[in-house]
Coordinates of N, CA and C and ligand atoms in Angstrom, one line a residue:
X1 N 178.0 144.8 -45.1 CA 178.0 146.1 -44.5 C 179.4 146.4 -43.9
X2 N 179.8 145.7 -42.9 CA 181.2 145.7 -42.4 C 182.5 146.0 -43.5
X3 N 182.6 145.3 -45.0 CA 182.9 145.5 -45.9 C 183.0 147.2 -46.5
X4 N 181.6 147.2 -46.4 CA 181.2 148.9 -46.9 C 182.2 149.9 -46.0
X5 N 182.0 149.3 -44.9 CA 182.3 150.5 -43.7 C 183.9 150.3 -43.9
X6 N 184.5 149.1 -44.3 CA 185.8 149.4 -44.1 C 186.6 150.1 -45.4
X7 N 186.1 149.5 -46.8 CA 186.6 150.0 -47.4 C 186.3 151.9 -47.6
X8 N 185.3 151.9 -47.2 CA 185.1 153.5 -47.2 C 186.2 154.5 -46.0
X9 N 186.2 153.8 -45.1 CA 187.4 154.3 -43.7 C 188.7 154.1 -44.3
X10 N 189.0 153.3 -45.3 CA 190.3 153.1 -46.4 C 190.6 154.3 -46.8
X11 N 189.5 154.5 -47.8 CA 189.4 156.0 -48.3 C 189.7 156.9 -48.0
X12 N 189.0 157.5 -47.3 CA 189.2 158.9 -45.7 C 190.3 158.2 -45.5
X13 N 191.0 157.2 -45.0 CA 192.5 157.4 -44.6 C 193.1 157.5 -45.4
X14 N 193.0 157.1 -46.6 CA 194.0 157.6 -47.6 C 194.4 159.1 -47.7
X15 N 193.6 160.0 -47.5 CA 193.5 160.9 -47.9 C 193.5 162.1 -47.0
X16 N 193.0 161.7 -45.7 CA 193.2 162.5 -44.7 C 193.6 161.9 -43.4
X17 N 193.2 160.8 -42.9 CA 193.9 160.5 -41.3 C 193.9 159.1 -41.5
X18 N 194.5 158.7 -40.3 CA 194.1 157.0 -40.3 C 193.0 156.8 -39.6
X19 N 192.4 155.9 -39.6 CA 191.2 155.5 -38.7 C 191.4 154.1 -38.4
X20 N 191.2 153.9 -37.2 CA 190.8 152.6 -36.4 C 189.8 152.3 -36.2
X21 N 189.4 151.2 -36.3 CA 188.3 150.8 -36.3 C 188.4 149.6 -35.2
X22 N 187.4 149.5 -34.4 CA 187.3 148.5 -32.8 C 186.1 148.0 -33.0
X23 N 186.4 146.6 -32.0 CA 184.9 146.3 -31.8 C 184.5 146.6 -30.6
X24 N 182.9 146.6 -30.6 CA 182.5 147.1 -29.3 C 181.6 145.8 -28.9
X25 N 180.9 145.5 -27.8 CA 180.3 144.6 -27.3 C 179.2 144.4 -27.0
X26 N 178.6 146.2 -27.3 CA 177.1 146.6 -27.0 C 176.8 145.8 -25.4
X27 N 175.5 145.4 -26.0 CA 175.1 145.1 -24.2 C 174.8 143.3 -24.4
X28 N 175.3 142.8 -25.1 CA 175.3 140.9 -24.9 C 176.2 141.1 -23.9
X29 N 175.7 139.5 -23.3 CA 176.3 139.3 -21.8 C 175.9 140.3 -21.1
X30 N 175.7 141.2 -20.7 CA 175.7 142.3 -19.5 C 174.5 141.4 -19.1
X31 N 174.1 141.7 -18.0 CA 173.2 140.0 -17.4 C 171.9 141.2 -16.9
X32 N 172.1 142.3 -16.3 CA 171.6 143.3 -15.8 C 170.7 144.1 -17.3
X33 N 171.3 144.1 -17.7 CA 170.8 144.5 -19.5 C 169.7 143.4 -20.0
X34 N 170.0 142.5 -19.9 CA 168.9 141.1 -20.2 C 168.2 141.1 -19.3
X35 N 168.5 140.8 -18.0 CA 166.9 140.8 -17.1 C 166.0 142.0 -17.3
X36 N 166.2 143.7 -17.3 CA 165.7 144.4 -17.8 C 164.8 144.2 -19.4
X37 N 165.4 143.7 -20.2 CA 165.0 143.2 -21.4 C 163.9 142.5 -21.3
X38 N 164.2 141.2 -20.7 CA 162.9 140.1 -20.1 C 161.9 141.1 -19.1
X39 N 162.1 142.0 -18.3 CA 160.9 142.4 -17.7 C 160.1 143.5 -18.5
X40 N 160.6 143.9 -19.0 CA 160.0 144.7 -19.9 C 159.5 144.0 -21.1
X41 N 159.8 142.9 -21.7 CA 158.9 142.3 -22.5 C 157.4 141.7 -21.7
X42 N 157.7 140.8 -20.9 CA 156.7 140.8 -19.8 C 155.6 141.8 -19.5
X43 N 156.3 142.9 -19.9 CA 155.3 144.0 -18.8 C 154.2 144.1 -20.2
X44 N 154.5 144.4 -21.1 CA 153.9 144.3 -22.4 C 152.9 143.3 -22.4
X45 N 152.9 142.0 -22.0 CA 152.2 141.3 -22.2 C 151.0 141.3 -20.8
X46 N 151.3 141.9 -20.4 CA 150.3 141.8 -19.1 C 149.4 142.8 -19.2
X47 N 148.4 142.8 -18.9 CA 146.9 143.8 -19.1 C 147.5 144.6 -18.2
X48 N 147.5 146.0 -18.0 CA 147.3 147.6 -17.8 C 146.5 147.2 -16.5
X49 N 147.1 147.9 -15.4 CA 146.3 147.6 -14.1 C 145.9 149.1 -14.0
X50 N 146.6 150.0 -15.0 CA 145.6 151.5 -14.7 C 144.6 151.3 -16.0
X51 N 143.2 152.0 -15.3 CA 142.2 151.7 -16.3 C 142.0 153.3 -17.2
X52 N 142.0 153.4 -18.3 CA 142.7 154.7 -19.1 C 141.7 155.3 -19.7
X53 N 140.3 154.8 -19.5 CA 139.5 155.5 -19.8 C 139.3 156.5 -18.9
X54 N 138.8 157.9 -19.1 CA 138.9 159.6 -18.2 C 137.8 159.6 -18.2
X55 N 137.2 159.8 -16.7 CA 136.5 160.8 -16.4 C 136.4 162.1 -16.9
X56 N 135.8 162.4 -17.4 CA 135.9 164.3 -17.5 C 134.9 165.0 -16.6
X57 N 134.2 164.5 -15.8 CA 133.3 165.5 -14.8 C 134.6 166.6 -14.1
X58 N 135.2 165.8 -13.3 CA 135.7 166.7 -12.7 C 136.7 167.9 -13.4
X59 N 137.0 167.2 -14.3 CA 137.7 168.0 -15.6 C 137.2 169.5 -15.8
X60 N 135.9 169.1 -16.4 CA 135.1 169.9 -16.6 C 134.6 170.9 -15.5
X61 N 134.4 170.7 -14.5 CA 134.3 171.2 -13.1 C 134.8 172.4 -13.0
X62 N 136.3 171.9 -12.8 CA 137.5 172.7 -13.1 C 137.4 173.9 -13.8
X63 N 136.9 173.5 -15.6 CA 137.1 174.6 -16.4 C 136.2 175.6 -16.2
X64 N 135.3 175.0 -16.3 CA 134.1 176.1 -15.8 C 134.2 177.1 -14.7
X65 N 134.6 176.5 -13.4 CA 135.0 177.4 -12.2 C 136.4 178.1 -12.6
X66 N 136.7 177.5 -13.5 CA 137.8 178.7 -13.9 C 137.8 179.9 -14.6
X67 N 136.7 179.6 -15.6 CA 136.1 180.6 -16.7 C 135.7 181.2 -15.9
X68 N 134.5 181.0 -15.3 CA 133.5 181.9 -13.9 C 134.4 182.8 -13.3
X69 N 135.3 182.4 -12.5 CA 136.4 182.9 -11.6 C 137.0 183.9 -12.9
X70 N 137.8 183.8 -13.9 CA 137.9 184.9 -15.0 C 136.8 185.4 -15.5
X71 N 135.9 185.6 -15.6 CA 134.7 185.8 -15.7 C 134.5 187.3 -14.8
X72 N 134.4 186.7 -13.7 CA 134.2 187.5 -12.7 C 134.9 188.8 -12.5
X73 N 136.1 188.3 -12.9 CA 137.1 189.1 -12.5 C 137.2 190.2 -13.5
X74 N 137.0 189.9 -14.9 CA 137.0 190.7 -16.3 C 135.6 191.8 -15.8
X75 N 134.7 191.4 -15.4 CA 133.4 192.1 -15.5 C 133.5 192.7 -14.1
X76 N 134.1 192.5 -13.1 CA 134.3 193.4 -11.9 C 135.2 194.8 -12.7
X77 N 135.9 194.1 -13.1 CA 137.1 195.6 -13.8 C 136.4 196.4 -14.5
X78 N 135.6 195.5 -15.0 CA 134.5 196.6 -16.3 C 133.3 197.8 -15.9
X79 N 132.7 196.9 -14.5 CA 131.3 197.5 -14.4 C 132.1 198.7 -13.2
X80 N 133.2 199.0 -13.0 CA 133.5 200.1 -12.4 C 133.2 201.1 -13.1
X81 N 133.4 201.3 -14.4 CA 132.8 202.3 -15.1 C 131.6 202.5 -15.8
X82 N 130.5 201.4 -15.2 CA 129.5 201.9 -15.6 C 128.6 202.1 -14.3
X83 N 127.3 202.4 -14.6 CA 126.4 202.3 -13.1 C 125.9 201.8 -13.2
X84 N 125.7 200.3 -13.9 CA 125.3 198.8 -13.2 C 126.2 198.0 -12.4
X85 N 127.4 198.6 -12.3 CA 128.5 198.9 -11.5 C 128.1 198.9 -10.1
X86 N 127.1 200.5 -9.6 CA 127.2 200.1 -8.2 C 125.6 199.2 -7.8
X87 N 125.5 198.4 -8.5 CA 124.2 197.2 -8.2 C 124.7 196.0 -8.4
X88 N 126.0 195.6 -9.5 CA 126.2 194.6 -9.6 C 127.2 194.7 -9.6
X89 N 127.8 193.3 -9.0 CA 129.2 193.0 -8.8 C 130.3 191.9 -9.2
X90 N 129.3 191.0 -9.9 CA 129.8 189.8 -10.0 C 128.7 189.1 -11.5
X91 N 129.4 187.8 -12.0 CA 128.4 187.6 -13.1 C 127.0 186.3 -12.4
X92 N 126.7 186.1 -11.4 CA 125.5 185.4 -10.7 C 124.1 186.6 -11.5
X93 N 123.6 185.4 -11.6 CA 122.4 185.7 -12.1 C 121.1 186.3 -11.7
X94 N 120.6 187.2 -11.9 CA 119.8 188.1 -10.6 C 118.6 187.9 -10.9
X95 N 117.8 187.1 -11.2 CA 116.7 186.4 -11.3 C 116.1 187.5 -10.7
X96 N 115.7 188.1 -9.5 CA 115.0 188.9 -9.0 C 114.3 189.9 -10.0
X97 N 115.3 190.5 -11.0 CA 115.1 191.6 -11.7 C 114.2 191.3 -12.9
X98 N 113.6 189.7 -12.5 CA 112.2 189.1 -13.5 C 111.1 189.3 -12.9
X99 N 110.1 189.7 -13.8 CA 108.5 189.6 -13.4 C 107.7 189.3 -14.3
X100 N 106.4 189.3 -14.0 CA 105.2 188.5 -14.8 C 105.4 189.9 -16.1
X101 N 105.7 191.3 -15.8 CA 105.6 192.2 -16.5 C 106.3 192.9 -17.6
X102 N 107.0 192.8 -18.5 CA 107.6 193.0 -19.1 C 108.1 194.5 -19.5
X103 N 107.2 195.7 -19.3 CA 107.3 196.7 -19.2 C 108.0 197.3 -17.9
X104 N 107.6 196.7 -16.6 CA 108.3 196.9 -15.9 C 109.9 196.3 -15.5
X105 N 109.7 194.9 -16.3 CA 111.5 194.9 -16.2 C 112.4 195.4 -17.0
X106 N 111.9 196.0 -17.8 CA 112.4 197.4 -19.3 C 112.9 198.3 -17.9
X107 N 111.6 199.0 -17.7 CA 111.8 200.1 -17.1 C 113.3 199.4 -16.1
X108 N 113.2 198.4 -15.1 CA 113.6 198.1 -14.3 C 115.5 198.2 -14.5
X109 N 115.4 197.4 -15.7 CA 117.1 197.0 -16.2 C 117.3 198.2 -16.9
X110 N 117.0 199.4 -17.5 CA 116.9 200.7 -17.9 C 117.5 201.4 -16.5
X111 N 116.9 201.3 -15.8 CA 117.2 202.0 -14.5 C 119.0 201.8 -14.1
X112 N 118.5 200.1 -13.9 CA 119.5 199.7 -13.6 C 120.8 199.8 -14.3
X113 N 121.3 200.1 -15.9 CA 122.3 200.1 -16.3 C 122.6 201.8 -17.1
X114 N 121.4 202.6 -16.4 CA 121.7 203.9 -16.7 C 120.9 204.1 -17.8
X115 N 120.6 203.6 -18.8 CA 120.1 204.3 -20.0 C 118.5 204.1 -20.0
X116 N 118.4 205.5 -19.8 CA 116.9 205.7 -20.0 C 116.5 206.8 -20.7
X117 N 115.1 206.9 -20.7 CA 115.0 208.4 -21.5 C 114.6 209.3 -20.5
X118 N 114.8 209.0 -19.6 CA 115.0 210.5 -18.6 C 115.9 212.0 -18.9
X119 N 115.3 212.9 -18.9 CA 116.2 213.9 -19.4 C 117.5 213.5 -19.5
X120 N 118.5 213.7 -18.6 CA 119.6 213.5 -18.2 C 120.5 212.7 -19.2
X121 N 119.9 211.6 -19.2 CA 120.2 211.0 -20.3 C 120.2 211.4 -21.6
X122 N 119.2 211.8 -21.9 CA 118.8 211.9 -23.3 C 120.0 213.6 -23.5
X123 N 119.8 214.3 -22.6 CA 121.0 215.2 -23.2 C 122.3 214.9 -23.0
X124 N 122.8 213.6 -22.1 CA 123.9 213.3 -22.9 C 124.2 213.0 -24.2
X125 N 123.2 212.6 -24.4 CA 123.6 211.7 -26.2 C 122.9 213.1 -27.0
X126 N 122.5 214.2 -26.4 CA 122.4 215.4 -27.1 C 121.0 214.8 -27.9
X127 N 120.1 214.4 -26.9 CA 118.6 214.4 -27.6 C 117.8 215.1 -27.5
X128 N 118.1 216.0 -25.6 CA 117.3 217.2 -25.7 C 118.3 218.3 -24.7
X129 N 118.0 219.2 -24.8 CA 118.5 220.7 -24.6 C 118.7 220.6 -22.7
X130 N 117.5 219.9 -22.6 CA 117.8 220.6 -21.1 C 117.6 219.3 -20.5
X131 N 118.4 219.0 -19.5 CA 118.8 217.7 -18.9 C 117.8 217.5 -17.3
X132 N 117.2 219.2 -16.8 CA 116.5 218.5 -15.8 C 115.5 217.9 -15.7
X133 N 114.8 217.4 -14.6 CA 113.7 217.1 -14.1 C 112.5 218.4 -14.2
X134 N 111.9 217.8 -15.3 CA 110.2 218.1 -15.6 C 109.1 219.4 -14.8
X135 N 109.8 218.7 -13.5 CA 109.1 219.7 -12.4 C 110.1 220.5 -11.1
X136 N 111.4 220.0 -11.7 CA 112.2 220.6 -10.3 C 113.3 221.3 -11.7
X137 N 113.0 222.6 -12.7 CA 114.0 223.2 -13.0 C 115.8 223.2 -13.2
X138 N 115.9 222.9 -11.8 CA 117.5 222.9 -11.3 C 118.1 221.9 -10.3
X139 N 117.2 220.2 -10.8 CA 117.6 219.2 -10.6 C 117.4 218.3 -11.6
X140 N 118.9 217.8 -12.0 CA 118.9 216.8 -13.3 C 117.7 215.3 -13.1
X141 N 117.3 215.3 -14.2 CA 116.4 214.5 -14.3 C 117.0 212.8 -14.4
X142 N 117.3 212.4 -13.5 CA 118.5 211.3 -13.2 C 117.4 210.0 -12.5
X143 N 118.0 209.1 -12.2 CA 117.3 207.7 -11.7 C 117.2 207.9 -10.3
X144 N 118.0 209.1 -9.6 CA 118.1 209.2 -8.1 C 117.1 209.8 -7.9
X145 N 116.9 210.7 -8.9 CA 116.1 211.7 -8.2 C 115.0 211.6 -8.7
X146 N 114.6 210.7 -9.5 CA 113.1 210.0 -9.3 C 112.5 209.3 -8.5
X147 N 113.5 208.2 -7.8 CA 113.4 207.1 -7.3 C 113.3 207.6 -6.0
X148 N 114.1 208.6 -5.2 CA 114.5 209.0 -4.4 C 114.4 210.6 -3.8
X149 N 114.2 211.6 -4.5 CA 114.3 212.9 -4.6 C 113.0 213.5 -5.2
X150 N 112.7 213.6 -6.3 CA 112.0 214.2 -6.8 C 110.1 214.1 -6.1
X151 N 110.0 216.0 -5.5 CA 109.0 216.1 -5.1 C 107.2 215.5 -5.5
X152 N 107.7 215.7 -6.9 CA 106.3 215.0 -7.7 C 105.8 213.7 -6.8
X153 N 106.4 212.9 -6.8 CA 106.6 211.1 -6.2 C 106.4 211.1 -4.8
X154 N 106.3 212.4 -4.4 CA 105.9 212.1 -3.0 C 105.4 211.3 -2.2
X155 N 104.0 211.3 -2.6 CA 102.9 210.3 -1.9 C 103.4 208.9 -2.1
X156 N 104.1 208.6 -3.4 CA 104.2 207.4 -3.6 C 105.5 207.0 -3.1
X157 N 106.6 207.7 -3.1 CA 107.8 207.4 -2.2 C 107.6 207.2 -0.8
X158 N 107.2 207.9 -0.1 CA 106.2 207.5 1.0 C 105.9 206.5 1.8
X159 N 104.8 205.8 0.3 CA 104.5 204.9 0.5 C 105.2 203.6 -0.1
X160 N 105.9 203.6 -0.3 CA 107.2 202.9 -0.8 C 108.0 202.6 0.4
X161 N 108.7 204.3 1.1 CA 109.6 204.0 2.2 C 109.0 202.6 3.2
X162 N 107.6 203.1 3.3 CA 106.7 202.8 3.7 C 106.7 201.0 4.6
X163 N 106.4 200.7 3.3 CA 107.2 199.3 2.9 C 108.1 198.3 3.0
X164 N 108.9 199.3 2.8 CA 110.4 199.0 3.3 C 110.8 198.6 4.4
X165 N 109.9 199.2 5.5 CA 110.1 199.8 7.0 C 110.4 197.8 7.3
X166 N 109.3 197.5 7.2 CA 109.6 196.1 7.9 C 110.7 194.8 7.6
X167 N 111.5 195.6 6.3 CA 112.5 195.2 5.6 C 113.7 196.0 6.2
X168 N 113.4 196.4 7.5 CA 114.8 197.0 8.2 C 115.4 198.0 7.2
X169 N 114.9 198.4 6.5 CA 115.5 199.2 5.5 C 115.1 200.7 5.4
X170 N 115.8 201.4 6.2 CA 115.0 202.8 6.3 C 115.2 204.2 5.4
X171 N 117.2 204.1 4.7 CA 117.3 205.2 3.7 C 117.8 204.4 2.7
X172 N 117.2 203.7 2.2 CA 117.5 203.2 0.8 C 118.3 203.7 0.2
X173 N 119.1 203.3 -0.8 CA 120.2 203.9 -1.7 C 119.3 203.4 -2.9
X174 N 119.8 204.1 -3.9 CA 119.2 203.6 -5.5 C 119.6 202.3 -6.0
X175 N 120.5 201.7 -5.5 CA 121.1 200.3 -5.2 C 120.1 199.6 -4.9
X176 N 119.7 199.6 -3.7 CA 118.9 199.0 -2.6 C 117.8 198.8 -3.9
X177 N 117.2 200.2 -4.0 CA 116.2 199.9 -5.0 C 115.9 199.2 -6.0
X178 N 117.2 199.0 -6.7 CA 117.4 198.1 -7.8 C 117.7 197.1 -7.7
X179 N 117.8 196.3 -6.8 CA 117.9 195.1 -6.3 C 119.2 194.8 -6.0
X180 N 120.0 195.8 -5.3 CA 121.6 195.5 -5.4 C 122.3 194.7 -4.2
X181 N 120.8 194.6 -3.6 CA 121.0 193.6 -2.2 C 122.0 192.6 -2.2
X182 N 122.9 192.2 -1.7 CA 124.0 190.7 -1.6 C 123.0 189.2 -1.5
X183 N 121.5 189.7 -0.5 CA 120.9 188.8 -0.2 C 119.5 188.6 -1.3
X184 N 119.8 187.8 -2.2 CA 119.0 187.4 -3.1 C 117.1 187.8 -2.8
X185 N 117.2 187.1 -1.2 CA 115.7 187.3 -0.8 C 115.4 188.5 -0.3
X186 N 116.0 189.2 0.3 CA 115.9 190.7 0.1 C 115.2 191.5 -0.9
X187 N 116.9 191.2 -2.1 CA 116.6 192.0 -2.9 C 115.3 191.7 -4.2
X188 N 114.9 191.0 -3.8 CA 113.8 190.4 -4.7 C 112.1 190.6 -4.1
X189 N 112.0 191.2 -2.3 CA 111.4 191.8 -1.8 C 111.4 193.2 -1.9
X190 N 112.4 193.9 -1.9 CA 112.7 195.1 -2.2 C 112.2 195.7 -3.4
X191 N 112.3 194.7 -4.7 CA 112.6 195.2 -6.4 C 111.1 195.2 -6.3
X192 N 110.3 194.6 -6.0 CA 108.6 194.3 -5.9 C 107.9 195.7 -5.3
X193 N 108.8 196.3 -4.3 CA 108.0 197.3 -3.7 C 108.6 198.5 -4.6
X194 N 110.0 198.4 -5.5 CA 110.0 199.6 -6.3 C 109.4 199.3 -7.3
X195 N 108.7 198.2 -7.8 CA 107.9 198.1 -9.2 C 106.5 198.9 -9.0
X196 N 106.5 199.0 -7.7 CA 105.4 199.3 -7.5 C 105.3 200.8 -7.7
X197 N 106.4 201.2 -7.4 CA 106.4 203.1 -7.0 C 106.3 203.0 -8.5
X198 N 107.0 202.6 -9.3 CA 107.3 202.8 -10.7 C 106.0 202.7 -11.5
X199 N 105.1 201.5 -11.0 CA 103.7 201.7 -11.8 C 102.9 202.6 -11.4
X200 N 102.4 203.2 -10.4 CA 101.7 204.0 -9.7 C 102.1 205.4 -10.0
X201 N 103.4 205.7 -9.7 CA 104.3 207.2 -10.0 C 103.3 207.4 -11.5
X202 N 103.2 206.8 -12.2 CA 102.8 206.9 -13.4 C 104.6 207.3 -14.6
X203 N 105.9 207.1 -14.2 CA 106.4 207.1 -14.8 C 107.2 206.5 -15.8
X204 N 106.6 204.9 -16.0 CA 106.9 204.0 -16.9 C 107.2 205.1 -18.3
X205 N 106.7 205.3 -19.0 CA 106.7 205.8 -20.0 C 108.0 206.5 -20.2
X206 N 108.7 207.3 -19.0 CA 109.7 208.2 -19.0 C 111.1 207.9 -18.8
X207 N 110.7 206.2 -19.1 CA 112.0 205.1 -18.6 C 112.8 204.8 -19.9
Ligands
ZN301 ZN1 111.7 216.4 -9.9

């Protein structure tokens, strides 16, 4: 090889420059270079005092509370523009809004994310002509004013407020009613006494 390299550096000088060629000494002898050498071969042979199998619990921990935490945050931005918006706030799971009944948690989550067949509704999407309430002419037939307003419901709102009374809860918001309570146990005593207005009103059907 030394051969190769010289007669080739002949060449190129012939024809374009001289070249010198030196020797170098690399790292023999350097004593600092060999001890390094020997401990690093050493280290090789010695068993691994870090043990390199992973955990992933905590890993995983992490990801999750991270997704959740974006999660949260995507769906706060979003439900501003709807009206499950002002009931819900976050993606925790509202168990409350379950019952043995199935028609009433239709009605219930209906309520709760605006779409029903309450007038109002239905003439947004241009299903019928006239958007109010059935028996009040020149009030929109809306979830407030069922729940809360509309004279028909009287006796039963009433007895609904009624209810409430010992739940410190005296002007309910349509929130309140929907279970938009912060406090789980609340709002899951609350949603029980509006199931009730809801079966009795006799307005299931209009949900
Ligand atoms: Zn009415």
């Amino acid at each position: 090889m030394g051969e190769d390299v010289c007669s080739k550096a002949s060449l190129a000088g012939a024809h374009f420059a001289t070249v010198i060629t030196s020797w170098v000494p690399s790292h023999i002898g350097v004593r600092g270079n060999t001890v390094a050498d020997r401990a690093a071969a050493e280290a090789h042979s010695l068993p691994s005092p870090i043990d390199m199998t992973t955990d992933l619990t905590d890993s995983l921990t992490n990801l999750q509370t991270t997704c959740n935490r974006h999660w949260d945050n995507e769906l706060t931005d979003a439900l501003q523009y709807t009206s499950l918006g002002r009931i819900r706030h976050d993606t925790r799971h509202h168990w409350w809004t379950h019952s043995p009944s199935r028609a009433l948690d239709t009605a219930v989550n209906r309520l709760r994310i605006g779409h029903t067949r309450l007038n109002a509704h239905l003439h947004k999407l241009g299903m019928t002509a006239d958007p109010h309430c059935p028996w009040c002419p020149t009030y929109p037939d809306t979830p407030e004013h069922l729940l809360l307003q509309c004279p028909r419901h009287h006796s039963h709102r009433t007895a609904l407020l009624q209810s409430l009374y010992p739940l410190l809860l005296r002007r309910p918001t349509l929130a309140d009613l929907l279970g938009g309570s912060p406090d789980p146990g609340l709002a899951f005593k609350i949603l029980k006494h509006t199931r009730t207005f809801l079966q009795k009103s006799g307005q299931l059907h209009r949900i």
